[in-house]
Amino acid sequence: DAGVTQSPTHLIKTRGQQVTLRCSPKSGHDTVSWYQQALGQGPQFIFQYYEEEERQRGNFPDRFSGHQFPNYSSELNVNALLLGDSALYLCASSLGGDRAGDEQFFGPGTRLTVL
Amino acid sequence: GESVGLHLPTLSVQEGDNSIINCAYSNSASDYFIWYKQESGKGPQFIIDIRSNMDKRQGQRVTVLLNKTVKHLSLQIAATQPGDSAVYFCAENIVPGTYKYIFGTGTRLKVLA
C-alpha cells in the first residue's frame, strides 16, 4: 500500500521564478491538502483539493495555486517566488465527502530554497 | 537532514519516564484534534486523534486529554523511549467537515539515556 509521495525532494530556485511541486495521495484517498512549513514552525494550511476543486484556502496570496487531476494526484504552483517562500512544502492525503475532517497522512515534503 | 524546530520549546525526559506535552488550541468550535510527531527531514506522522465529544483517548503508550473549558490538549507518552525523540505538534480542525487544520508551534522532546 503506497503512502503519500512527493516530488521533487529538494529544489533550488531564484527570486521571480515559478515552481511546480507534485503529490500522489495514499492509495484509496481522494483529497489532498497542501501545507507550508517554515523552519522552526508548524505547518501552515495553504489549500485543500477534492473532486478536482479547491475546497478550502488558507491565508496565502494568489501566487499560490493548485490543481487536482482525475487520478487524485495534485500539483502546487508558486509564481513570482520570493525569498520568504523558502520552506518545506507538505502534501497531506485523506478521504473527502462524508469522511472529510478525519485523519490525514503526510508525505515527506519538498524542500524549496529560493535564492 | 535539516532540523525541524530549531527554536522550539524543549522537553527533556529520562528514558523510561512518562512525558507530557501540552498544547493550547485557538478555536472553541474546533471539533477534531490530532497529535503529530515529526522527525528531522520527514513529514508529520499521525500519533493519535480525539473528537470534541470526548475528553480522553488512549492508544498504545500514548494518551490524549482534551479540556474544552480552557481549550487545552495534552499528549502523554508512557515509558518514553529514545525513538520518541522528535518535534510534536497538535493540530485542530478549525472548519469542521474540512481539512483546514491549524497547527500549534510544536514542542521538541529529547529523551535522555
GROMACS .gro file of C-alpha atoms in nm:
model
  228
    1ASP     CA    1   0.000   0.000   0.000
    2ALA     CA    2   0.177   0.310  -0.124
    3GLY     CA    3   0.192   0.603   0.111
    4VAL     CA    4   0.191   0.969   0.014
    5THR     CA    5   0.467   1.054  -0.230
    6GLN     CA    6   0.602   1.395  -0.326
    7SER     CA    7   0.844   1.515  -0.589
    8PRO     CA    8   1.097   1.653  -0.612
    9THR     CA    9   1.266   1.604  -0.275
   10HIS     CA   10   1.469   1.923  -0.297
   11LEU     CA   11   1.451   2.222  -0.528
   12ILE     CA   12   1.652   2.542  -0.564
   13LYS     CA   13   1.505   2.842  -0.748
   14THR     CA   14   1.582   3.210  -0.778
   15ARG     CA   15   1.355   3.502  -0.696
   16GLY     CA   16   1.088   3.569  -0.957
   17GLN     CA   17   1.087   3.217  -1.093
   18GLN     CA   18   0.794   2.977  -1.088
   19VAL     CA   19   0.784   2.631  -0.933
   20THR     CA   20   0.559   2.324  -0.954
   21LEU     CA   21   0.551   2.063  -0.681
   22ARG     CA   22   0.378   1.727  -0.715
   23CYS     CA   23   0.194   1.492  -0.481
   24SER     CA   24   0.039   1.147  -0.514
   25PRO     CA   25  -0.203   1.061  -0.234
   26LYS     CA   26  -0.216   0.739  -0.037
   27SER     CA   27  -0.392   0.458  -0.220
   28GLY     CA   28  -0.770   0.492  -0.175
   29HIS     CA   29  -0.758   0.859  -0.075
   30ASP     CA   30  -0.927   1.127  -0.282
   31THR     CA   31  -0.844   1.452  -0.101
   32VAL     CA   32  -0.515   1.641  -0.099
   33SER     CA   33  -0.416   1.932   0.122
   34TRP     CA   34  -0.100   2.140   0.093
   35TYR     CA   35   0.092   2.297   0.379
   36GLN     CA   36   0.394   2.525   0.404
   37GLN     CA   37   0.634   2.467   0.692
   38ALA     CA   38   0.898   2.732   0.757
   39LEU     CA   39   1.199   2.628   0.960
   40GLY     CA   40   1.119   2.613   1.329
   41GLN     CA   41   0.744   2.646   1.282
   42GLY     CA   42   0.439   2.428   1.246
   43PRO     CA   43   0.282   2.358   0.907
   44GLN     CA   44   0.052   2.629   0.770
   45PHE     CA   45  -0.252   2.532   0.563
   46ILE     CA   46  -0.238   2.653   0.202
   47PHE     CA   47  -0.540   2.483   0.042
   48GLN     CA   48  -0.734   2.160   0.004
   49TYR     CA   49  -0.847   1.985  -0.315
   50TYR     CA   50  -1.136   1.742  -0.350
   51GLU     CA   51  -1.311   1.634  -0.670
   52GLU     CA   52  -1.062   1.844  -0.867
   53GLU     CA   53  -1.175   2.165  -0.698
   54GLU     CA   54  -1.019   2.389  -0.436
   55ARG     CA   55  -1.246   2.348  -0.132
   56GLN     CA   56  -1.070   2.542   0.141
   57ARG     CA   57  -0.794   2.800   0.137
   58GLY     CA   58  -0.564   2.946   0.399
   59ASN     CA   59  -0.414   3.294   0.413
   60PHE     CA   60  -0.187   3.264   0.112
   61PRO     CA   61  -0.171   3.502  -0.185
   62ASP     CA   62  -0.291   3.417  -0.535
   63ARG     CA   63   0.068   3.341  -0.632
   64PHE     CA   64  -0.005   3.003  -0.475
   65SER     CA   65  -0.232   2.793  -0.694
   66GLY     CA   66  -0.303   2.427  -0.735
   67HIS     CA   67  -0.463   2.157  -0.936
   68GLN     CA   68  -0.602   1.811  -0.877
   69PHE     CA   69  -0.613   1.550  -1.150
   70PRO     CA   70  -0.876   1.277  -1.210
   71ASN     CA   71  -0.639   1.021  -1.052
   72TYR     CA   72  -0.644   1.239  -0.733
   73SER     CA   73  -0.281   1.345  -0.763
   74SER     CA   74  -0.215   1.714  -0.717
   75GLU     CA   75   0.022   1.997  -0.806
   76LEU     CA   76   0.113   2.309  -0.615
   77ASN     CA   77   0.231   2.604  -0.823
   78VAL     CA   78   0.401   2.911  -0.686
   79ASN     CA   79   0.464   3.210  -0.915
   80ALA     CA   80   0.698   3.505  -0.872
   81LEU     CA   81   0.897   3.334  -0.598
   82LEU     CA   82   1.011   3.539  -0.300
   83LEU     CA   83   1.290   3.461  -0.057
   84GLY     CA   84   1.022   3.405   0.209
   85ASP     CA   85   0.875   3.118   0.010
   86SER     CA   86   1.171   2.904   0.115
   87ALA     CA   87   1.018   2.626   0.322
   88LEU     CA   88   0.924   2.260   0.340
   89TYR     CA   89   0.607   2.203   0.138
   90LEU     CA   90   0.398   1.918   0.268
   91CYS     CA   91   0.119   1.729   0.100
   92ALA     CA   92  -0.143   1.554   0.313
   93SER     CA   93  -0.374   1.282   0.187
   94SER     CA   94  -0.719   1.196   0.322
   95LEU     CA   95  -1.074   1.095   0.240
   96GLY     CA   96  -1.331   1.354   0.142
   97GLY     CA   97  -1.707   1.351   0.119
   98ASP     CA   98  -1.873   1.230   0.439
   99ARG     CA   99  -1.530   1.140   0.580
  100ALA     CA  100  -1.396   1.493   0.545
  101GLY     CA  101  -1.221   1.608   0.859
  102ASP     CA  102  -1.083   1.268   0.959
  103GLU     CA  103  -0.717   1.182   0.989
  104GLN     CA  104  -0.478   1.283   0.717
  105PHE     CA  105  -0.143   1.137   0.626
  106PHE     CA  106   0.155   1.348   0.528
  107GLY     CA  107   0.419   1.293   0.265
  108PRO     CA  108   0.790   1.353   0.325
  109GLY     CA  109   0.774   1.704   0.178
  110THR     CA  110   0.962   1.904  -0.083
  111ARG     CA  111   1.232   2.137   0.047
  112LEU     CA  112   1.222   2.457  -0.161
  113THR     CA  113   1.507   2.704  -0.137
  114VAL     CA  114   1.470   3.044  -0.305
  115LEU     CA  115   1.795   3.236  -0.364
  116GLY     CA  116   1.895   1.612   0.725
  117GLU     CA  117   1.771   1.955   0.821
  118SER     CA  118   1.645   2.024   1.170
  119VAL     CA  119   1.279   2.079   1.246
  120GLY     CA  120   1.204   2.324   1.520
  121LEU     CA  121   1.537   2.495   1.583
  122HIS     CA  122   1.399   2.730   1.849
  123LEU     CA  123   1.101   2.537   1.982
  124PRO     CA  124   1.022   2.476   2.348
  125THR     CA  125   1.212   2.167   2.458
  126LEU     CA  126   1.108   1.895   2.699
  127SER     CA  127   1.389   1.672   2.823
  128VAL     CA  128   1.285   1.340   2.975
  129GLN     CA  129   1.480   1.047   3.113
  130GLU     CA  130   1.437   0.723   2.922
  131GLY     CA  131   1.164   0.517   3.083
  132ASP     CA  132   0.987   0.815   3.240
  133ASN     CA  133   0.650   0.947   3.127
  134SER     CA  134   0.629   1.258   2.906
  135ILE     CA  135   0.353   1.516   2.897
  136ILE     CA  136   0.335   1.761   2.609
  137ASN     CA  137   0.083   2.043   2.625
  138CYS     CA  138  -0.095   2.249   2.362
  139ALA     CA  139  -0.337   2.540   2.373
  140TYR     CA  140  -0.574   2.548   2.077
  141SER     CA  141  -0.739   2.854   1.932
  142ASN     CA  142  -1.095   2.788   1.819
  143SER     CA  143  -1.371   2.678   2.055
  144ALA     CA  144  -1.566   2.548   1.752
  145SER     CA  145  -1.290   2.303   1.652
  146ASP     CA  146  -1.430   1.951   1.674
  147TYR     CA  147  -1.136   1.727   1.593
  148PHE     CA  148  -0.776   1.728   1.711
  149ILE     CA  149  -0.467   1.535   1.611
  150TRP     CA  150  -0.121   1.493   1.759
  151TYR     CA  151   0.163   1.454   1.510
  152LYS     CA  152   0.525   1.352   1.555
  153GLN     CA  153   0.783   1.496   1.318
  154GLU     CA  154   1.137   1.367   1.293
  155SER     CA  155   1.410   1.563   1.124
  156GLY     CA  156   1.378   1.559   0.746
  157LYS     CA  157   1.040   1.386   0.746
  158GLY     CA  158   0.675   1.483   0.721
  159PRO     CA  159   0.449   1.478   1.029
  160GLN     CA  160   0.342   1.131   1.139
  161PHE     CA  161  -0.007   1.072   1.287
  162ILE     CA  162   0.004   0.960   1.651
  163ILE     CA  163  -0.346   0.985   1.796
  164ASP     CA  164  -0.665   1.183   1.749
  165ILE     CA  165  -0.964   1.287   1.957
  166ARG     CA  166  -1.305   1.433   1.883
  167SER     CA  167  -1.460   1.715   2.081
  168ASN     CA  168  -1.727   1.485   2.230
  169MET     CA  169  -1.455   1.301   2.421
  170ASP     CA  170  -1.215   1.415   2.693
  171LYS     CA  171  -0.970   1.125   2.684
  172ARG     CA  172  -0.848   0.870   2.435
  173GLN     CA  173  -0.580   0.606   2.475
  174GLY     CA  174  -0.357   0.440   2.221
  175GLN     CA  175  -0.050   0.225   2.251
  176ARG     CA  176   0.171   0.405   2.509
  177VAL     CA  177   0.001   0.736   2.429
  178THR     CA  178  -0.298   0.916   2.580
  179VAL     CA  179  -0.458   1.238   2.464
  180LEU     CA  180  -0.657   1.456   2.704
  181LEU     CA  181  -0.890   1.732   2.590
  182ASN     CA  182  -1.014   2.012   2.816
  183LYS     CA  183  -1.261   2.220   2.616
  184THR     CA  184  -1.325   2.460   2.903
  185VAL     CA  185  -0.975   2.603   2.878
  186LYS     CA  186  -0.905   2.495   2.517
  187HIS     CA  187  -0.618   2.271   2.619
  188LEU     CA  188  -0.487   1.949   2.474
  189SER     CA  189  -0.217   1.724   2.614
  190LEU     CA  190  -0.026   1.421   2.493
  191GLN     CA  191   0.105   1.172   2.745
  192ILE     CA  192   0.370   0.923   2.639
  193ALA     CA  193   0.430   0.634   2.877
  194ALA     CA  194   0.776   0.481   2.929
  195THR     CA  195   0.943   0.725   2.690
  196GLN     CA  196   1.197   0.567   2.456
  197PRO     CA  197   1.487   0.716   2.255
  198GLY     CA  198   1.281   0.666   1.939
  199ASP     CA  199   1.026   0.911   2.077
  200SER     CA  200   1.272   1.198   2.034
  201ALA     CA  201   1.114   1.433   1.780
  202VAL     CA  202   0.907   1.750   1.749
  203TYR     CA  203   0.542   1.708   1.846
  204PHE     CA  204   0.261   1.921   1.705
  205CYS     CA  205  -0.104   1.943   1.794
  206ALA     CA  206  -0.347   2.029   1.514
  207GLU     CA  207  -0.709   2.144   1.533
  208ASN     CA  208  -0.973   2.123   1.262
  209ILE     CA  209  -1.098   2.482   1.262
  210VAL     CA  210  -1.361   2.425   0.992
  211PRO     CA  211  -1.546   2.104   1.082
  212GLY     CA  212  -1.603   1.876   0.784
  213THR     CA  213  -1.294   2.002   0.602
  214TYR     CA  214  -0.920   1.950   0.632
  215LYS     CA  215  -0.842   2.308   0.727
  216TYR     CA  216  -0.612   2.245   1.020
  217ILE     CA  217  -0.419   2.487   1.236
  218PHE     CA  218  -0.100   2.351   1.386
  219GLY     CA  219   0.047   2.454   1.717
  220THR     CA  220   0.403   2.583   1.744
  221GLY     CA  221   0.542   2.244   1.842
  222THR     CA  222   0.746   2.100   2.128
  223ARG     CA  223   1.079   1.924   2.090
  224LEU     CA  224   1.104   1.609   2.302
  225LYS     CA  225   1.454   1.497   2.396
  226VAL     CA  226   1.492   1.157   2.556
  227LEU     CA  227   1.798   1.124   2.777
  228ALA     CA  228   1.964   0.784   2.806
   0.00000   0.00000   0.00000
